Short mmCIF file of N, CA and C in Angstrom, two decimals:
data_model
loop_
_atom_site.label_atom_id
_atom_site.label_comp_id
_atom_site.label_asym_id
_atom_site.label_seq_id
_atom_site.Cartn_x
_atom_site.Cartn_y
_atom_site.Cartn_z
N UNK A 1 8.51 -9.72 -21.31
CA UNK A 1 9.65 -9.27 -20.52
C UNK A 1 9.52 -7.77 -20.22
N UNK A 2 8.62 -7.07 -21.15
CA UNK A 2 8.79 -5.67 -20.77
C UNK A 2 7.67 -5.17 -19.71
N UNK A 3 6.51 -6.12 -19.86
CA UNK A 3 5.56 -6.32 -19.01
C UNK A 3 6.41 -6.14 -17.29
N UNK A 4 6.80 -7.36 -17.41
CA UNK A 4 7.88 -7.57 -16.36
C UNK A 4 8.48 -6.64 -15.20
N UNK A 5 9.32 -5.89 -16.37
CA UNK A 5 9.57 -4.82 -16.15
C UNK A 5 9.11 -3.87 -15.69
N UNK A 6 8.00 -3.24 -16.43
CA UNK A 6 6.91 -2.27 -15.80
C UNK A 6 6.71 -2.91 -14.65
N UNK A 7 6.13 -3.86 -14.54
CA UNK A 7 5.52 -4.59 -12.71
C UNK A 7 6.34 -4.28 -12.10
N UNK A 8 7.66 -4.99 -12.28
CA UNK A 8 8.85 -4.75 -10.97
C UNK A 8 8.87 -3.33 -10.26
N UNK A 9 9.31 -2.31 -11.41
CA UNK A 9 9.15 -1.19 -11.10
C UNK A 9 7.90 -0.35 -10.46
N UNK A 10 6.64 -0.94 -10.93
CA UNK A 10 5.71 -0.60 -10.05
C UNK A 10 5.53 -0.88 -8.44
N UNK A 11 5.61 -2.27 -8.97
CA UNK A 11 5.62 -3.02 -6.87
C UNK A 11 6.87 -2.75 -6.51
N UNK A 12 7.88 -2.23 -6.45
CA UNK A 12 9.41 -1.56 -6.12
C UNK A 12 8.61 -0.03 -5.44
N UNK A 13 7.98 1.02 -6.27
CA UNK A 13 7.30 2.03 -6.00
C UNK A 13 6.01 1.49 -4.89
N UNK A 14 5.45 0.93 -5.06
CA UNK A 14 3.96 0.30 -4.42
C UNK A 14 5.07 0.19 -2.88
N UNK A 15 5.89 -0.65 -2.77
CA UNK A 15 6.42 -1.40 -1.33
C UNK A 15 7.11 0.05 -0.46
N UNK A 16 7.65 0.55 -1.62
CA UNK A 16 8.40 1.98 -0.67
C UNK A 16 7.53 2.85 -0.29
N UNK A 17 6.11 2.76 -1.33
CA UNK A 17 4.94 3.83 -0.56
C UNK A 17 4.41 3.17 0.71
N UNK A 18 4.09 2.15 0.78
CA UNK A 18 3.64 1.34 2.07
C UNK A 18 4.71 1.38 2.79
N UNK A 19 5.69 0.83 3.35
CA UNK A 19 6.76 1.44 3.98
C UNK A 19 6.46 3.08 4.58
N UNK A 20 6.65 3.75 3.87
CA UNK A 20 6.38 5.25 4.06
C UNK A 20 5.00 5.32 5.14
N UNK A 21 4.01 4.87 4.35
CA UNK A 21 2.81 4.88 5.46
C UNK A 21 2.97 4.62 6.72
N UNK A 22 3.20 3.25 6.79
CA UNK A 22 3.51 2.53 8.09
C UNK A 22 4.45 3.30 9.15
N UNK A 23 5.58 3.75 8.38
CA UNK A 23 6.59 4.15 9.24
C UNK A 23 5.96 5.53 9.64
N UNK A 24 5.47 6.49 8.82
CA UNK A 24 4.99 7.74 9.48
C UNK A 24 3.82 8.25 9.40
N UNK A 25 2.98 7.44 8.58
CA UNK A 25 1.68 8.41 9.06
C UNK A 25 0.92 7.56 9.88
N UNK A 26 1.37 7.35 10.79
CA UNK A 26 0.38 6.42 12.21
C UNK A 26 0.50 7.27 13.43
N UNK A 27 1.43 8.14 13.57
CA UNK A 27 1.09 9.34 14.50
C UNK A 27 0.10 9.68 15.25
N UNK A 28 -0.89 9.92 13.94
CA UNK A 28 -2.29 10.37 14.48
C UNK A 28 -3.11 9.22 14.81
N UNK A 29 -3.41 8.06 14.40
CA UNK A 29 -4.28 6.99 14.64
C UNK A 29 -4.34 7.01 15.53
N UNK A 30 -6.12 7.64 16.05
CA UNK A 30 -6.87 7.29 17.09
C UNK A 30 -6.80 6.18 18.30
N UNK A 31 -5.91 4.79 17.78
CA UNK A 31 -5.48 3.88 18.27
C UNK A 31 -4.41 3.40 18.63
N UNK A 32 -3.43 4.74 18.21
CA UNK A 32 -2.12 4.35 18.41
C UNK A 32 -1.70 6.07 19.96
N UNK A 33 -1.32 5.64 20.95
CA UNK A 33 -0.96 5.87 22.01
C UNK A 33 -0.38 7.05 21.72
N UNK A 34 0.70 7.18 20.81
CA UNK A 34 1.51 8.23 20.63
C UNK A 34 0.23 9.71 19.82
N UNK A 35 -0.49 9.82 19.10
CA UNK A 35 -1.05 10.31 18.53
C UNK A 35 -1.86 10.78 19.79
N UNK A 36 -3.15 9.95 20.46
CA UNK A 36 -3.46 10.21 21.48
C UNK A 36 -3.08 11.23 22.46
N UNK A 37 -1.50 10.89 23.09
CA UNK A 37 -0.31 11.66 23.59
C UNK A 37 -0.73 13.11 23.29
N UNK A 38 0.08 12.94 22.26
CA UNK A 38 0.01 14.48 21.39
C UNK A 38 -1.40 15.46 21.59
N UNK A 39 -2.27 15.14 21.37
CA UNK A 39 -3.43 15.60 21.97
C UNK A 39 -3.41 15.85 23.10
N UNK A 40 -3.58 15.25 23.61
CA UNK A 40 -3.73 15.36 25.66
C UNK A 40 -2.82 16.32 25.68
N UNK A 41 -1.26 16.26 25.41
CA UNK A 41 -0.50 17.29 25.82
C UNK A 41 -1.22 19.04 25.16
N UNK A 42 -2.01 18.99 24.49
CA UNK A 42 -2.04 20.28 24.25
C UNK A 42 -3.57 20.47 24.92
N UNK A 43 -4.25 19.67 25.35
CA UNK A 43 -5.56 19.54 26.58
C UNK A 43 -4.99 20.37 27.49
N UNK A 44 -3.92 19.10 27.59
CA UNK A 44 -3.19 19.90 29.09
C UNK A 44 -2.77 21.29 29.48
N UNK A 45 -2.81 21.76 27.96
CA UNK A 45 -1.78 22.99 28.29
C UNK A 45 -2.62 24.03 27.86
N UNK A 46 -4.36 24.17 27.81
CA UNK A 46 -4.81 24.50 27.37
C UNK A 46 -5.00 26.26 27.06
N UNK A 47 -4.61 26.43 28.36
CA UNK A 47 -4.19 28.03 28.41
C UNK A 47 -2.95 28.71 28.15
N UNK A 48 -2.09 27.70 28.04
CA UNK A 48 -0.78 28.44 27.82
C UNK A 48 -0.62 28.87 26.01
N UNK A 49 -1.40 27.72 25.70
CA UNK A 49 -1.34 27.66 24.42
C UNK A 49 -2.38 28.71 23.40
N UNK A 50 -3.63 29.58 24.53
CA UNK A 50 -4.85 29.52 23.97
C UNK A 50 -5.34 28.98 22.83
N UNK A 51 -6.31 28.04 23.30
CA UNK A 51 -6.94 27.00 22.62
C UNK A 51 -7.75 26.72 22.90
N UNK A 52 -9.35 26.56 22.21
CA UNK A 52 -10.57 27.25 22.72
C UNK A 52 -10.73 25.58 22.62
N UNK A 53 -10.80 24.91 23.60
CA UNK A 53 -10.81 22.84 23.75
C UNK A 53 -12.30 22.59 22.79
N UNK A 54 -13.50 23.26 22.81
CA UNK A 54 -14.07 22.74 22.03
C UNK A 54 -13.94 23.08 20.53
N UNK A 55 -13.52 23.53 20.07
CA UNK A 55 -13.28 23.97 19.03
C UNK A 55 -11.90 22.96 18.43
N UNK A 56 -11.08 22.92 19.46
CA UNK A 56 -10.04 21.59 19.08
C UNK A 56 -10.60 20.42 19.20
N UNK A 57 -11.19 20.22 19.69
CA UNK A 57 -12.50 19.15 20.22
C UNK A 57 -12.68 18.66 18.36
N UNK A 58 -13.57 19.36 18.23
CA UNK A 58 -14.28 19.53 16.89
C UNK A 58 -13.44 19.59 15.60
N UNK A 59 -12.48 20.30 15.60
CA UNK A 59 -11.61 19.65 14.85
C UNK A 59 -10.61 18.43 14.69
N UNK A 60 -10.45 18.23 15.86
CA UNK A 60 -9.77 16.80 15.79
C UNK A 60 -10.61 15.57 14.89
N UNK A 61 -12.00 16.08 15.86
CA UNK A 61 -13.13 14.77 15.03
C UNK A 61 -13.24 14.93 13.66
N UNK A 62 -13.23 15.85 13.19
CA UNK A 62 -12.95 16.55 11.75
C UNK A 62 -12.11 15.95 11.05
N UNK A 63 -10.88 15.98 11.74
CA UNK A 63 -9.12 16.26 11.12
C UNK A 63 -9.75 14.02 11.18
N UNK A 64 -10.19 13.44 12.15
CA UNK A 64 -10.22 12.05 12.33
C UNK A 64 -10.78 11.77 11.38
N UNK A 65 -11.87 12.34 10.76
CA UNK A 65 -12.86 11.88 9.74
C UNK A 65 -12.99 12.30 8.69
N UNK A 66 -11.39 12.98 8.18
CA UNK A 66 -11.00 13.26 7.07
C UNK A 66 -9.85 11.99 6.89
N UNK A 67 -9.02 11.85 8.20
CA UNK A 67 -8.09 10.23 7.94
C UNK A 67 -8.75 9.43 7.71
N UNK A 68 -10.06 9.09 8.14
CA UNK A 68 -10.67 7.59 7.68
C UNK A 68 -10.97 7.47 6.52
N UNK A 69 -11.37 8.98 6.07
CA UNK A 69 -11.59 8.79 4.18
C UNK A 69 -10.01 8.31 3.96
N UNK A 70 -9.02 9.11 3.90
CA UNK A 70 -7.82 8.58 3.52
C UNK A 70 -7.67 7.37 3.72
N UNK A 71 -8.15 6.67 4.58
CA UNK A 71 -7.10 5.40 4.92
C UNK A 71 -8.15 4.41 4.34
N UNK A 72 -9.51 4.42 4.02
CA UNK A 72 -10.41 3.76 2.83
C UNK A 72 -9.93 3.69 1.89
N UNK A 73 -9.85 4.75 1.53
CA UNK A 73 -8.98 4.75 -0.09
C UNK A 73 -7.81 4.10 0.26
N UNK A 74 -6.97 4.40 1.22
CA UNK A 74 -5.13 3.76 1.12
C UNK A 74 -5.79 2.37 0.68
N UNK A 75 -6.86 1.66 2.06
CA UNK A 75 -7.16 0.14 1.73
C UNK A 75 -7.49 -0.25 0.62
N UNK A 76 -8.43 0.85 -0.30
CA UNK A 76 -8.74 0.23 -1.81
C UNK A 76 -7.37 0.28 -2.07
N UNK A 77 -6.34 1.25 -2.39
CA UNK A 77 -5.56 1.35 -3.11
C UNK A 77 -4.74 -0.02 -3.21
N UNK A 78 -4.38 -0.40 -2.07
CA UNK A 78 -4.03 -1.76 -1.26
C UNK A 78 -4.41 -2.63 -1.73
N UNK A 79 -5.68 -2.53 -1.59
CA UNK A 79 -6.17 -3.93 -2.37
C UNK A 79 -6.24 -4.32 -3.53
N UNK A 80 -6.15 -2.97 -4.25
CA UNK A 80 -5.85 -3.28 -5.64
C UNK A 80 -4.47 -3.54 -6.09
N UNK A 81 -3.86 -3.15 -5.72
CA UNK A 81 -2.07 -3.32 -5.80
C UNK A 81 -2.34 -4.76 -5.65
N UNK A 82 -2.52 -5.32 -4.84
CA UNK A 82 -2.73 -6.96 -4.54
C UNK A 82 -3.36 -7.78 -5.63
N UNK A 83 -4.17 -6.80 -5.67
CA UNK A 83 -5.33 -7.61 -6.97
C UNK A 83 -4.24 -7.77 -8.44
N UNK A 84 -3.95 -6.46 -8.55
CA UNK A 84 -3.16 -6.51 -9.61
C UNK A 84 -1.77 -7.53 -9.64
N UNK A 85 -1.44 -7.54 -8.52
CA UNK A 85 0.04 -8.11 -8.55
C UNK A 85 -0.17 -9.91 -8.41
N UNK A 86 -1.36 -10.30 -7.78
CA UNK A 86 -1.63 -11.61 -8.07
C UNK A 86 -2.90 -11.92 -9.97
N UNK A 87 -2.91 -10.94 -10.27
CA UNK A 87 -3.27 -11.30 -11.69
C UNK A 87 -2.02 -11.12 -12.76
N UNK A 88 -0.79 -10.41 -12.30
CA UNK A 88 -0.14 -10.74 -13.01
C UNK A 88 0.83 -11.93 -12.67
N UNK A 89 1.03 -12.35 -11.07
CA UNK A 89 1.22 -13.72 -11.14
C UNK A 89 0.43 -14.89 -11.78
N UNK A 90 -0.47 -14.92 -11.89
CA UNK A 90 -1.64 -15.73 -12.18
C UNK A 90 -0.56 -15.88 -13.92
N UNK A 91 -1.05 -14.59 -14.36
CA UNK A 91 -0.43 -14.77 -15.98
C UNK A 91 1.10 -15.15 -16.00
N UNK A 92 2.05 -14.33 -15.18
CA UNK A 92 3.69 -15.46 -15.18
C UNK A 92 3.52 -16.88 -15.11
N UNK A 93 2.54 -17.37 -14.44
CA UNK A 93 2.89 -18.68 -14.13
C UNK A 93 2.26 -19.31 -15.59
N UNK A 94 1.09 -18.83 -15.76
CA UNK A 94 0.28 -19.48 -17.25
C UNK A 94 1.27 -19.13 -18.33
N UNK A 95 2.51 -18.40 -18.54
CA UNK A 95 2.79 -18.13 -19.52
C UNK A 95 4.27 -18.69 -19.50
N UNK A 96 5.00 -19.03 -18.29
CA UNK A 96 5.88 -19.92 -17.85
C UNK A 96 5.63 -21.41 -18.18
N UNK A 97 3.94 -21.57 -18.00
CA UNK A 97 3.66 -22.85 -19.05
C UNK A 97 4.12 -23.21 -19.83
N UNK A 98 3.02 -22.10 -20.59
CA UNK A 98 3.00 -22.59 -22.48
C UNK A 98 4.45 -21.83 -22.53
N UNK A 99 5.72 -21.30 -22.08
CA UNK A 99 6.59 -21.39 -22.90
C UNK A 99 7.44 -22.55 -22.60
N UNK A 100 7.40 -23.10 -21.41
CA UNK A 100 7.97 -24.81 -21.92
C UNK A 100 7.51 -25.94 -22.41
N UNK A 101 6.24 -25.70 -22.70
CA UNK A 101 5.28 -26.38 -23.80
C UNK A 101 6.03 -26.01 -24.82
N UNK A 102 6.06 -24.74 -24.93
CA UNK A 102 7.00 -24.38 -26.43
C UNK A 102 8.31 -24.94 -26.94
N UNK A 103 9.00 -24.80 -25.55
CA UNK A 103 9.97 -25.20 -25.82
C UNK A 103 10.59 -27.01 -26.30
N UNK A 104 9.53 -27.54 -25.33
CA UNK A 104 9.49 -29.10 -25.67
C UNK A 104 9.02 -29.25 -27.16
N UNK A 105 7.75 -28.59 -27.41
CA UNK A 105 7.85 -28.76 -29.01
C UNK A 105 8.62 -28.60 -29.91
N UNK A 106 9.41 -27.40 -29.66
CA UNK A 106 10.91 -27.32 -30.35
C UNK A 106 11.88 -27.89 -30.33
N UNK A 107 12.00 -28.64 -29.33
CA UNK A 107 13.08 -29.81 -28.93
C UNK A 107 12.25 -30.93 -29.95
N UNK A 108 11.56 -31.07 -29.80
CA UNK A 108 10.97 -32.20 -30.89
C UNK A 108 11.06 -32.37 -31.68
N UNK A 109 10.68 -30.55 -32.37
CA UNK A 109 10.49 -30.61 -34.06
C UNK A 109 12.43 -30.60 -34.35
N UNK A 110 12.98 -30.27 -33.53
CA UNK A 110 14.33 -29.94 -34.16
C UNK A 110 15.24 -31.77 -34.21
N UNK A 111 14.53 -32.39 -32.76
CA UNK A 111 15.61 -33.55 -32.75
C UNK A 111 14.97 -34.91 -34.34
N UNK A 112 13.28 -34.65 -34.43
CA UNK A 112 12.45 -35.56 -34.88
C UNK A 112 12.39 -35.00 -36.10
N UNK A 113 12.45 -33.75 -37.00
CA UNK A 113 11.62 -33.38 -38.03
C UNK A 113 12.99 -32.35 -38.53
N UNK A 114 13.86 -31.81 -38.03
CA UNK A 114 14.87 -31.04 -39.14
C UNK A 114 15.81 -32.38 -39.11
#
């Protein structure tokens, strides 16, 4: 039960960090329109802003290929949260077993043997 406990509270923390991801750090993804956006607008404005384009150029690809390390790791992290949370289903259910195994034996020994 205290097992339990700890889990809940972990995947409670685990679901609100994913949440969090999803909802705001997709901004920048290369694949997502809005992030894109954001760029172009400061292409566009390249002089008002001075901003030497290759040099933003070069950092963007930079700033991109520092998110893909991040978001490798998010996926391990991910996947392990998963891993973990179906090995401790795996064990609720095996242990949801043997405790009504248990319990039938106790019904036994108490109706047959006290």
């Amino acid at each position: 039960m205290e097992l339990h406990g700890l889990v809940v509270a972990e995947q409670e923390w685990f679901n609100a960090w994913a949440d969090f991801i999803y909802e705001n750090e997709n901004w920048f993804d290369e694949e997502d329109d809005r992030g894109s956006d954001l760029i172009h607008q400061v292409f566009r404005q390249y002089e008002e802003v001075s901003v030497d384009i290759v040099t933003l150029d070069r950092d963007q690809q930079e700033f991109f290929g520092a998110v893909g390390e991040v978001t490798d790791l998010q996926s391990e992290y991910f996947d392990y949260g998963e891993a973990v949370l179906d090995l401790y289903t795996a064990l609720h259910e095996r242990s949801e077993k043997i405790y009504r195994r248990t319990e039938r034996l106790n019904d036994h020994i108490d109706k047959n043997i006290l």
